[in-house]
Short mmCIF file of C-alpha atoms and ligand atoms in Angstrom, two decimals:
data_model
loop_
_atom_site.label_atom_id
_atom_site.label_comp_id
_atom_site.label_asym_id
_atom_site.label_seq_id
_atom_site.Cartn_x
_atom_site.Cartn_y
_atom_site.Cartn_z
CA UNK A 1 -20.82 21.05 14.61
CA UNK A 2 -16.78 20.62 13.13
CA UNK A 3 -16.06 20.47 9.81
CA UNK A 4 -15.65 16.70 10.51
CA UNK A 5 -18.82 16.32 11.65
CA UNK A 6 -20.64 17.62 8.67
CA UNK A 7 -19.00 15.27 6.61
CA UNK A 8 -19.46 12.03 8.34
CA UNK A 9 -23.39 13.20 8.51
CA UNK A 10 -23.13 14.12 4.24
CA UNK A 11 -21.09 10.35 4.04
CA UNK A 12 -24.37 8.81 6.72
CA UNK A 13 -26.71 10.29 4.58
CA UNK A 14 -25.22 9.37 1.12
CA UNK A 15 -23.60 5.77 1.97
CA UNK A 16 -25.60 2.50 3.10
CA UNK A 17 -24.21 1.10 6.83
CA UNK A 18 -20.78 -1.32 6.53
CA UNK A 19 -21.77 -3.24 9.83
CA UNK A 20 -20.81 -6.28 7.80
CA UNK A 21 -18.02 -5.07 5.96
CA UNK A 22 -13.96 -5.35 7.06
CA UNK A 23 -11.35 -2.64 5.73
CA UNK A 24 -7.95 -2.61 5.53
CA UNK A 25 -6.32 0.84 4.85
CA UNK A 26 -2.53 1.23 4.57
CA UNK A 27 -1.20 4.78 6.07
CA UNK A 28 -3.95 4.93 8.32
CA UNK A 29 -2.36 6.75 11.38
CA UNK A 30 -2.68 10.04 9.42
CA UNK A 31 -3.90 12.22 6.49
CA UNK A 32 -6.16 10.84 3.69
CA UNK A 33 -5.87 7.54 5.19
CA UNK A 34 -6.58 8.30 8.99
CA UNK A 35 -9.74 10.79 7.34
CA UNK A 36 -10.75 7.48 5.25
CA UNK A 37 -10.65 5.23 7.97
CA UNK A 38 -12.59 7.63 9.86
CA UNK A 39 -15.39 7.95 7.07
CA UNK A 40 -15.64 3.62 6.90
CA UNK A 41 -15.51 3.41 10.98
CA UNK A 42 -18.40 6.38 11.01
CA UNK A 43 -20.24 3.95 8.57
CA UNK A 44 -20.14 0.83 11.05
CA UNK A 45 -17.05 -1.22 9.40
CA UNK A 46 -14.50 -3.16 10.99
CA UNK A 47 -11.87 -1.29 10.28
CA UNK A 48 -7.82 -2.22 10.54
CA UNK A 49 -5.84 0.25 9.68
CA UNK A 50 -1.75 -0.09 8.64
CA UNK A 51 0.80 2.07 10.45
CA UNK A 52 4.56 2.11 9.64
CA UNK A 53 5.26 3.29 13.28
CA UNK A 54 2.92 1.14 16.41
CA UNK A 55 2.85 3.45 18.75
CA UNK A 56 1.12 7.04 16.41
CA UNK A 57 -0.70 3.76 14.82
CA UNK A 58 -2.20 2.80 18.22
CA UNK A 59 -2.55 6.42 19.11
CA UNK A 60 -4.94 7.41 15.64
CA UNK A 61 -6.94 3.78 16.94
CA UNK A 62 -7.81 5.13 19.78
CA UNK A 63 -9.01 8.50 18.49
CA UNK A 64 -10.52 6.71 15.52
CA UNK A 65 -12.69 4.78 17.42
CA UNK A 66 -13.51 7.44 19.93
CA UNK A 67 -14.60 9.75 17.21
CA UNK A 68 -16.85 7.55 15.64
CA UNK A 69 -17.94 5.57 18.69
CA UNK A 70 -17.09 2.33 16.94
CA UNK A 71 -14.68 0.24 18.88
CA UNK A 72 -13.89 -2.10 16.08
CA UNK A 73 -10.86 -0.29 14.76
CA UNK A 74 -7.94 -2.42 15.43
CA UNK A 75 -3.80 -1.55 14.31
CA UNK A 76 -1.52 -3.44 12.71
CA UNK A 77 2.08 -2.06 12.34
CA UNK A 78 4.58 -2.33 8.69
CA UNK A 79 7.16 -0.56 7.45
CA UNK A 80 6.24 -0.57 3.34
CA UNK A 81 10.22 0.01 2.57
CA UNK A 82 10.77 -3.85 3.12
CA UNK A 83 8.96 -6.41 1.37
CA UNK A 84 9.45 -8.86 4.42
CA UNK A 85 7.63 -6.78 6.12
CA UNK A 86 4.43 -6.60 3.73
CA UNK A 87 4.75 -10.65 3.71
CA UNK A 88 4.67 -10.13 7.63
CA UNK A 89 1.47 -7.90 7.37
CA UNK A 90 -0.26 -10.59 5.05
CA UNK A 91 0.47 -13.33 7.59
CA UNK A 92 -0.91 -11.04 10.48
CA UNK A 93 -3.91 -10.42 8.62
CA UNK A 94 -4.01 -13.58 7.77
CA UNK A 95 -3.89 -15.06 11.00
CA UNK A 96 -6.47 -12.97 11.93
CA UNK A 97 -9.01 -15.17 10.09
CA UNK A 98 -11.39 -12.26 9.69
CA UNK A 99 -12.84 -11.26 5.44
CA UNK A 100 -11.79 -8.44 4.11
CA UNK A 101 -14.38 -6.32 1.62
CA UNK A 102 -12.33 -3.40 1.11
CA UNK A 103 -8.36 -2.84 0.70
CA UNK A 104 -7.31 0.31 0.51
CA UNK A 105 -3.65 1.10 -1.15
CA UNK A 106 -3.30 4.51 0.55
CA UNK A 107 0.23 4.46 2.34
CA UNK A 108 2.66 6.96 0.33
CA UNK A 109 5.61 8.94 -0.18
CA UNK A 110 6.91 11.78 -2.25
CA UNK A 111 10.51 11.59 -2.24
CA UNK A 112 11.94 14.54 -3.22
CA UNK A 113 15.87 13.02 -3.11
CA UNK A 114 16.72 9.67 -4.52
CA UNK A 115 16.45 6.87 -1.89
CA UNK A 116 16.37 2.91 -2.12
CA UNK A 117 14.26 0.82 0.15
CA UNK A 118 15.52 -1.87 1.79
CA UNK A 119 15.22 -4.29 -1.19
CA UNK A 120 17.07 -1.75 -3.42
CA UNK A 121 14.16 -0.30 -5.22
CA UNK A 122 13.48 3.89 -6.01
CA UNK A 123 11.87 4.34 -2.96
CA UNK A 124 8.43 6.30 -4.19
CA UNK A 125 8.26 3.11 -6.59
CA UNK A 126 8.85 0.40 -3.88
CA UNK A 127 6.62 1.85 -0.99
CA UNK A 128 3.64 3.15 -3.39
CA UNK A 129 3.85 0.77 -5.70
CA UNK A 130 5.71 -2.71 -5.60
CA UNK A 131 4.95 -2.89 -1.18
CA UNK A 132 1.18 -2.37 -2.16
CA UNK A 133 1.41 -4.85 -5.21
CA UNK A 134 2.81 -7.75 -2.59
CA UNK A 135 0.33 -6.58 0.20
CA UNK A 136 -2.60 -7.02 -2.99
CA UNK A 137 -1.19 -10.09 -4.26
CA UNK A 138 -1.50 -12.03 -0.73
CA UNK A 139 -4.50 -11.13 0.34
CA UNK A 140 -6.45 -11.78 -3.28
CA UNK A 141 -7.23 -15.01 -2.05
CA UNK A 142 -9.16 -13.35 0.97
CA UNK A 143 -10.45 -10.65 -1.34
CA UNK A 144 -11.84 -13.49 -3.12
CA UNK A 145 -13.82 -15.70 -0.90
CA UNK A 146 -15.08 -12.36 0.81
CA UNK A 147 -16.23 -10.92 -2.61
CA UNK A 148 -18.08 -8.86 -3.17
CA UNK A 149 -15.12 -7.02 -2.23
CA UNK A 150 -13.38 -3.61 -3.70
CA UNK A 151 -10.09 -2.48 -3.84
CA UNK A 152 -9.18 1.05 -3.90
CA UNK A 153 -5.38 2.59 -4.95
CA UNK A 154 -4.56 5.67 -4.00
CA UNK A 155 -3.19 7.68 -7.13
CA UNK A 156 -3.14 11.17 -8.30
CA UNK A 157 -3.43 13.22 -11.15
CA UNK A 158 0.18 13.20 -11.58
CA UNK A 159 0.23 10.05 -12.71
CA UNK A 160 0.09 11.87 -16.02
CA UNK A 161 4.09 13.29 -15.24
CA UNK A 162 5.06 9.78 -14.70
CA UNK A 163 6.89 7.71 -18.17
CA UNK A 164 7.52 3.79 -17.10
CA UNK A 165 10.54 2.85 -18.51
CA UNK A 166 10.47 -0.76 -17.65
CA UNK A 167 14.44 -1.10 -18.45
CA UNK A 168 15.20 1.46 -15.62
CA UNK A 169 12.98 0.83 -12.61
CA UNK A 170 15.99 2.32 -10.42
CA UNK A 171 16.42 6.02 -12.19
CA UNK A 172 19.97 5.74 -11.66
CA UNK A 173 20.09 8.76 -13.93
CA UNK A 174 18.44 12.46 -14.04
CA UNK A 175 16.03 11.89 -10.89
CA UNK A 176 13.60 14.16 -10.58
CA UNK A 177 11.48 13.48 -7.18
CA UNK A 178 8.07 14.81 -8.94
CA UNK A 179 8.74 12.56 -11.99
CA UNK A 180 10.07 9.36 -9.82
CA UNK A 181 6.70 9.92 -7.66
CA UNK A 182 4.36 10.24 -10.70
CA UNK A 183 5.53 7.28 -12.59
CA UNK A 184 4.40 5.49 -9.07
CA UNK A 185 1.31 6.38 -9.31
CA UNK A 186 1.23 5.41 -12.59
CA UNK A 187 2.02 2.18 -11.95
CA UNK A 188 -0.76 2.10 -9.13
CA UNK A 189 -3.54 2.70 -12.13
CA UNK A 190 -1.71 0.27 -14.54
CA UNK A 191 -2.58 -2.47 -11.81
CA UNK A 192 -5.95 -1.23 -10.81
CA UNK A 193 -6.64 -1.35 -14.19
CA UNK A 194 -5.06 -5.46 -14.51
CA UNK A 195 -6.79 -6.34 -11.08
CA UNK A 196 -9.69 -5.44 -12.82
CA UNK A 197 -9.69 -7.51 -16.02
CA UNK A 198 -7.92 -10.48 -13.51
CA UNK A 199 -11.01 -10.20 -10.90
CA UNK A 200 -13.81 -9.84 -13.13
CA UNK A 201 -15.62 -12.54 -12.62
CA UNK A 202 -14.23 -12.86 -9.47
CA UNK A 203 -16.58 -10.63 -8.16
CA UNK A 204 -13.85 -7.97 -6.94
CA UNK A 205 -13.68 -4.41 -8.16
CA UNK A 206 -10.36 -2.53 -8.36
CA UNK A 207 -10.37 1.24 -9.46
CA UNK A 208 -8.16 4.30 -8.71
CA UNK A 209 -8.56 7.70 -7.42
CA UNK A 210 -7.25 11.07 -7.23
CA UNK A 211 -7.91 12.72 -3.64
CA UNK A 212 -7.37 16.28 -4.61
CA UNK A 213 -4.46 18.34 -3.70
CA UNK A 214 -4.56 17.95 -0.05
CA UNK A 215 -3.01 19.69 3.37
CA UNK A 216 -1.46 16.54 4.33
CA UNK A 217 2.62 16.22 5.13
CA UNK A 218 2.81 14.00 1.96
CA UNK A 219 5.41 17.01 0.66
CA UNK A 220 7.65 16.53 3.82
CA UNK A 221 10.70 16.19 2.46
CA UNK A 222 10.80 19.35 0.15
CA UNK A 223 13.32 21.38 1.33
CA UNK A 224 13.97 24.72 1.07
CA UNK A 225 12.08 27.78 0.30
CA UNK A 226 10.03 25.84 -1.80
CA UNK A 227 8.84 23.56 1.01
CA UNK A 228 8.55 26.24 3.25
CA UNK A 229 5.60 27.79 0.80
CA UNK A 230 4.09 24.82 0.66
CA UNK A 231 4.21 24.43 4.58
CA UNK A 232 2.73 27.65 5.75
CA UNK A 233 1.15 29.66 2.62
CA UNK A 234 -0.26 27.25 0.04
CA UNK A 235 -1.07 24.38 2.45
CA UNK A 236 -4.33 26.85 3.57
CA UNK A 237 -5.82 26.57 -0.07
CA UNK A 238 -5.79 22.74 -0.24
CA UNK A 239 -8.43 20.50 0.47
CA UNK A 240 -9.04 19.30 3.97
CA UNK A 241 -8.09 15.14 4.67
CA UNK A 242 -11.56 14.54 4.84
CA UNK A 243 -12.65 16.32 1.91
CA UNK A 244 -9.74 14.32 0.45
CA UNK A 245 -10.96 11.28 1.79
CA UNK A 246 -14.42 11.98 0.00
CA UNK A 247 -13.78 9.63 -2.85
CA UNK A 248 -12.00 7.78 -1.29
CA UNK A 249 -15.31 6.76 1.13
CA UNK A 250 -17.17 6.97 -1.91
CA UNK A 251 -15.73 4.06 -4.24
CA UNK A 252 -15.04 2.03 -0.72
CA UNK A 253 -19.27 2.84 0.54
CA UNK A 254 -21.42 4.10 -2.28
CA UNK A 255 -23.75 1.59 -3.91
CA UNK A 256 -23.84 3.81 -6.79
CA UNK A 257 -19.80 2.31 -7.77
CA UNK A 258 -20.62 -1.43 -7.17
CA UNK A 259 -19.55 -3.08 -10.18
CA UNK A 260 -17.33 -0.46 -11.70
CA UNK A 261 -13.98 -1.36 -11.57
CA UNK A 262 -10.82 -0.43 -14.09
CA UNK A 263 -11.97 3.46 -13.44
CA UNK A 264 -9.61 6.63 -12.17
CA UNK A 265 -11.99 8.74 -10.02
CA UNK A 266 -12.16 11.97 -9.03
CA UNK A 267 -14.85 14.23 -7.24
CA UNK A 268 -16.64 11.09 -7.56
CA UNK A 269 -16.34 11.33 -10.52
CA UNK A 270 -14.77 8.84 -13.52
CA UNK A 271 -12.04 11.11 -14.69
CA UNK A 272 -9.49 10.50 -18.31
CA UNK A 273 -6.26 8.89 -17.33
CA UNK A 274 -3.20 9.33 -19.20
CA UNK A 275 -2.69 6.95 -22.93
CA UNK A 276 0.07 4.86 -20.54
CA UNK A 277 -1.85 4.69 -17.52
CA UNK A 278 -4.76 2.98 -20.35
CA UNK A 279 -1.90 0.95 -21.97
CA UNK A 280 -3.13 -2.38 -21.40
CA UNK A 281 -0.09 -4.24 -22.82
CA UNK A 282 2.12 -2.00 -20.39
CA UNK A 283 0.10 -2.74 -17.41
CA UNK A 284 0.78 -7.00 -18.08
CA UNK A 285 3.99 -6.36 -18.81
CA UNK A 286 4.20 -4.46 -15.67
CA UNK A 287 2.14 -6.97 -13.80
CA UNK A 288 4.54 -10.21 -14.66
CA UNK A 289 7.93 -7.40 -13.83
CA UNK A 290 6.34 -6.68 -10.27
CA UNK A 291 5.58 -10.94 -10.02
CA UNK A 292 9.57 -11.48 -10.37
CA UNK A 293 10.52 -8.83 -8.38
CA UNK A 294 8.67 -9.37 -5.27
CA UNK A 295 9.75 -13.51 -5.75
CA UNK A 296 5.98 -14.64 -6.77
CA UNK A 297 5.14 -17.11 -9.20
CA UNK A 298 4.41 -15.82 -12.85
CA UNK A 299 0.99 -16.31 -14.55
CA UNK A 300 1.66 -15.68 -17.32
N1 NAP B 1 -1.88 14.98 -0.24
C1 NAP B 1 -2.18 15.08 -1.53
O1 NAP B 1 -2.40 16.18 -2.06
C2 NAP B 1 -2.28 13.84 -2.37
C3 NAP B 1 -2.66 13.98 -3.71
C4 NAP B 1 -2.75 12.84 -4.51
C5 NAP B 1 -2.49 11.60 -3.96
N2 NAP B 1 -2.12 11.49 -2.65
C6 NAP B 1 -1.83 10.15 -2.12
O2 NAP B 1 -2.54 9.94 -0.93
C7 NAP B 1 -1.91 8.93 -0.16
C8 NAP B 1 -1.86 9.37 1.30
O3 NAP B 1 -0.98 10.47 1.41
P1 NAP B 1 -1.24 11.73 2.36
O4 NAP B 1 -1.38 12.90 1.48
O5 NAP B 1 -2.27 11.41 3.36
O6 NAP B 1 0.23 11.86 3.03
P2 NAP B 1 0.73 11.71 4.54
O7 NAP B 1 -0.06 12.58 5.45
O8 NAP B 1 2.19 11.92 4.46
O9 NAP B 1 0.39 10.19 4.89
C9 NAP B 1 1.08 9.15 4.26
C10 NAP B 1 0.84 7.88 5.02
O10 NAP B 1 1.65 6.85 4.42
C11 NAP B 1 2.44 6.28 5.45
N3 NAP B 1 3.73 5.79 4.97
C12 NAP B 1 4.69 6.48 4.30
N4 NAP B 1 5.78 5.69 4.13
C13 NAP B 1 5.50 4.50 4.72
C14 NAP B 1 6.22 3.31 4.91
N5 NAP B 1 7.48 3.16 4.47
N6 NAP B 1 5.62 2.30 5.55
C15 NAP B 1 4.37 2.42 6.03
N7 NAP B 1 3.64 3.54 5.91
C16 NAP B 1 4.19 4.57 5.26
C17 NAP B 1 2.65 7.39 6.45
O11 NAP B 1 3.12 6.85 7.67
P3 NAP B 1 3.98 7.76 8.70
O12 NAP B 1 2.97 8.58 9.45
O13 NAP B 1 4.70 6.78 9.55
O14 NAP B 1 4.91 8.62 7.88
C18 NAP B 1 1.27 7.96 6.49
O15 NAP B 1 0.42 7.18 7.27
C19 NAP B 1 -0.52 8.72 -0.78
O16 NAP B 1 -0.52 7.53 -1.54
C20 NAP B 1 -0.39 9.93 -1.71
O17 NAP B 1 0.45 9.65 -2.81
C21 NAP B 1 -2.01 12.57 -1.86
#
């Protein structure tokens, strides 16, 4: 039996069937994502998953499906560097006129040099962040008529590195790649955290989670001899993508997590986020910025 085996019988065992549950999971042609989608296909859901590029999105479909044996794993291709393209994604999902029970923020970056997407934003800010807020934001309404329904950011422990200076969303000065990628995920909990108090009685659940420090090629662009370590030596010592998936499948699956929402998680496990990261005032503030800049309507 492979390691992958093992843990698709530990998530059967633990985890009731999703035969009548859709997910959508961003960055699903590869790493946490591809693992995750494996973990909710294993479990019986329909399952869509996001690639930037169609053809490695089609090929992880195929293997998806023929892992698990379920054929209802289906692709759907965006770039998150342009916001037209997340409002393209929404319509396609749209159109598809299927629920959705489970959205899972998981497409990311960790941009090492400073880079603007193609709407000008810091580019770990626009793809992790501000891409998944838009992506969110359209398909609430879906979210809503198929609650109960969950959705699931993936964040990290380094959201404590990140500071959200709300004045300078570009870092036009002193970038530091770790810092630039932290305040992203940051900004993921911050609207977890609003989705929450917004959905409440909505019956929709948002929470986010920290995978683990996982062999994935998240660290891509770190040059030099640093990212060379990282590439062959320490990459052996980090968690496997399905063992990063694990709470990831967890807060998606478990029955245990169904009406907690506004949580970081961890091991599955409710873990301490950092004092901005619980800044409520920060997170609306946030909330009404992200409105404006992705040309939505404020509520406030
Ligand atoms: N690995 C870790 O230790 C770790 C720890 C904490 C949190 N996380 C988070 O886990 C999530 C998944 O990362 P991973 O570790 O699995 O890394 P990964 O193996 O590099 O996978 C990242 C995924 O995001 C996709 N993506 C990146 N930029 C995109 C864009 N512009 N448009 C559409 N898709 C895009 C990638 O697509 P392509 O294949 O086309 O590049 C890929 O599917 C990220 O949000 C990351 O921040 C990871």
């Amino acid at each position: 039996m492979t390691a992958t085996d093992k843990i698709i019988k530990r998530w059967k065992k633990d985890f009731p069937s999703l035969e009548r549950k859709t997910a959508l999971i961003t960055g699903g042609n590869r790493g946490l994502g591809k693992a995750t989608a494996v973990g909710l296909a294993a479990l019986g859901a329909r399952v869509v998953i996001v690639s930037r590029d169609a053809g490695h999105g089609e090929t992880a479909r195929g293997e998806i499906a023929q892992l698990t044996g379920n054929e209802r794993v289906s692709m759907l291709a965006c770039d998150f560097n342009s916001l037209d393209n997340v409002r393209q994604l929404a319509q396609q999902y749209k159109a598809l006129d299927w629920p959705l029970h489970i959205l899972i923020n998981n497409a990311g970056i960790m941009a090492f040099e400073r880079q603007l997407t193609a709407d000008g934003h810091e580019s770990n800010f626009g793809i992790n962040y501000l891409a998944h807020f838009l992506l969110t934001q359209e398909l609430t309404g879906i979210l809503t008529a198929s609650a109960p329904a969950r959705i699931i950011n993936v964040s990290s422990s380094l959201h404590h590195k990140g500071r959200l200076n709300l004045d300078d969303l570009s870092i036009e000065d002193g970038y530091s790649g770790l810092d630039a990628y932290g305040r992203s995920k940051l900004a993921q909990i911050l609207q977890a955290n609003e989705l929450a108090r917004r959905l409440a009685s909505a019956g929709v659940t948002a929470n986010s989670v920290h995978p683990g420090v996982v062999a994935t090629d998240l660290m891509r662009s770190l040059k030099g001899v640093r990212g060379l370590i990282m590439k062959t030596f320490i990459r052996r010592f980090l968690r496997t993508n399905e063992q990063g998936a694990d709470t990831v499948v967890y807060l998606a699956a478990s029955d245990k997590v169904a009406g907690d929402s506004g949580s970081f998680w961890a091991n599955r496990r409710k873990m301490r986020v950092s004092n901005a990261a619980a800044d409520a005032e920060l997170a609306a503030r946030l909330w009404e910025i992200s409105l404006n800049l992705t040309d939505l309507p404020s509520t406030a």
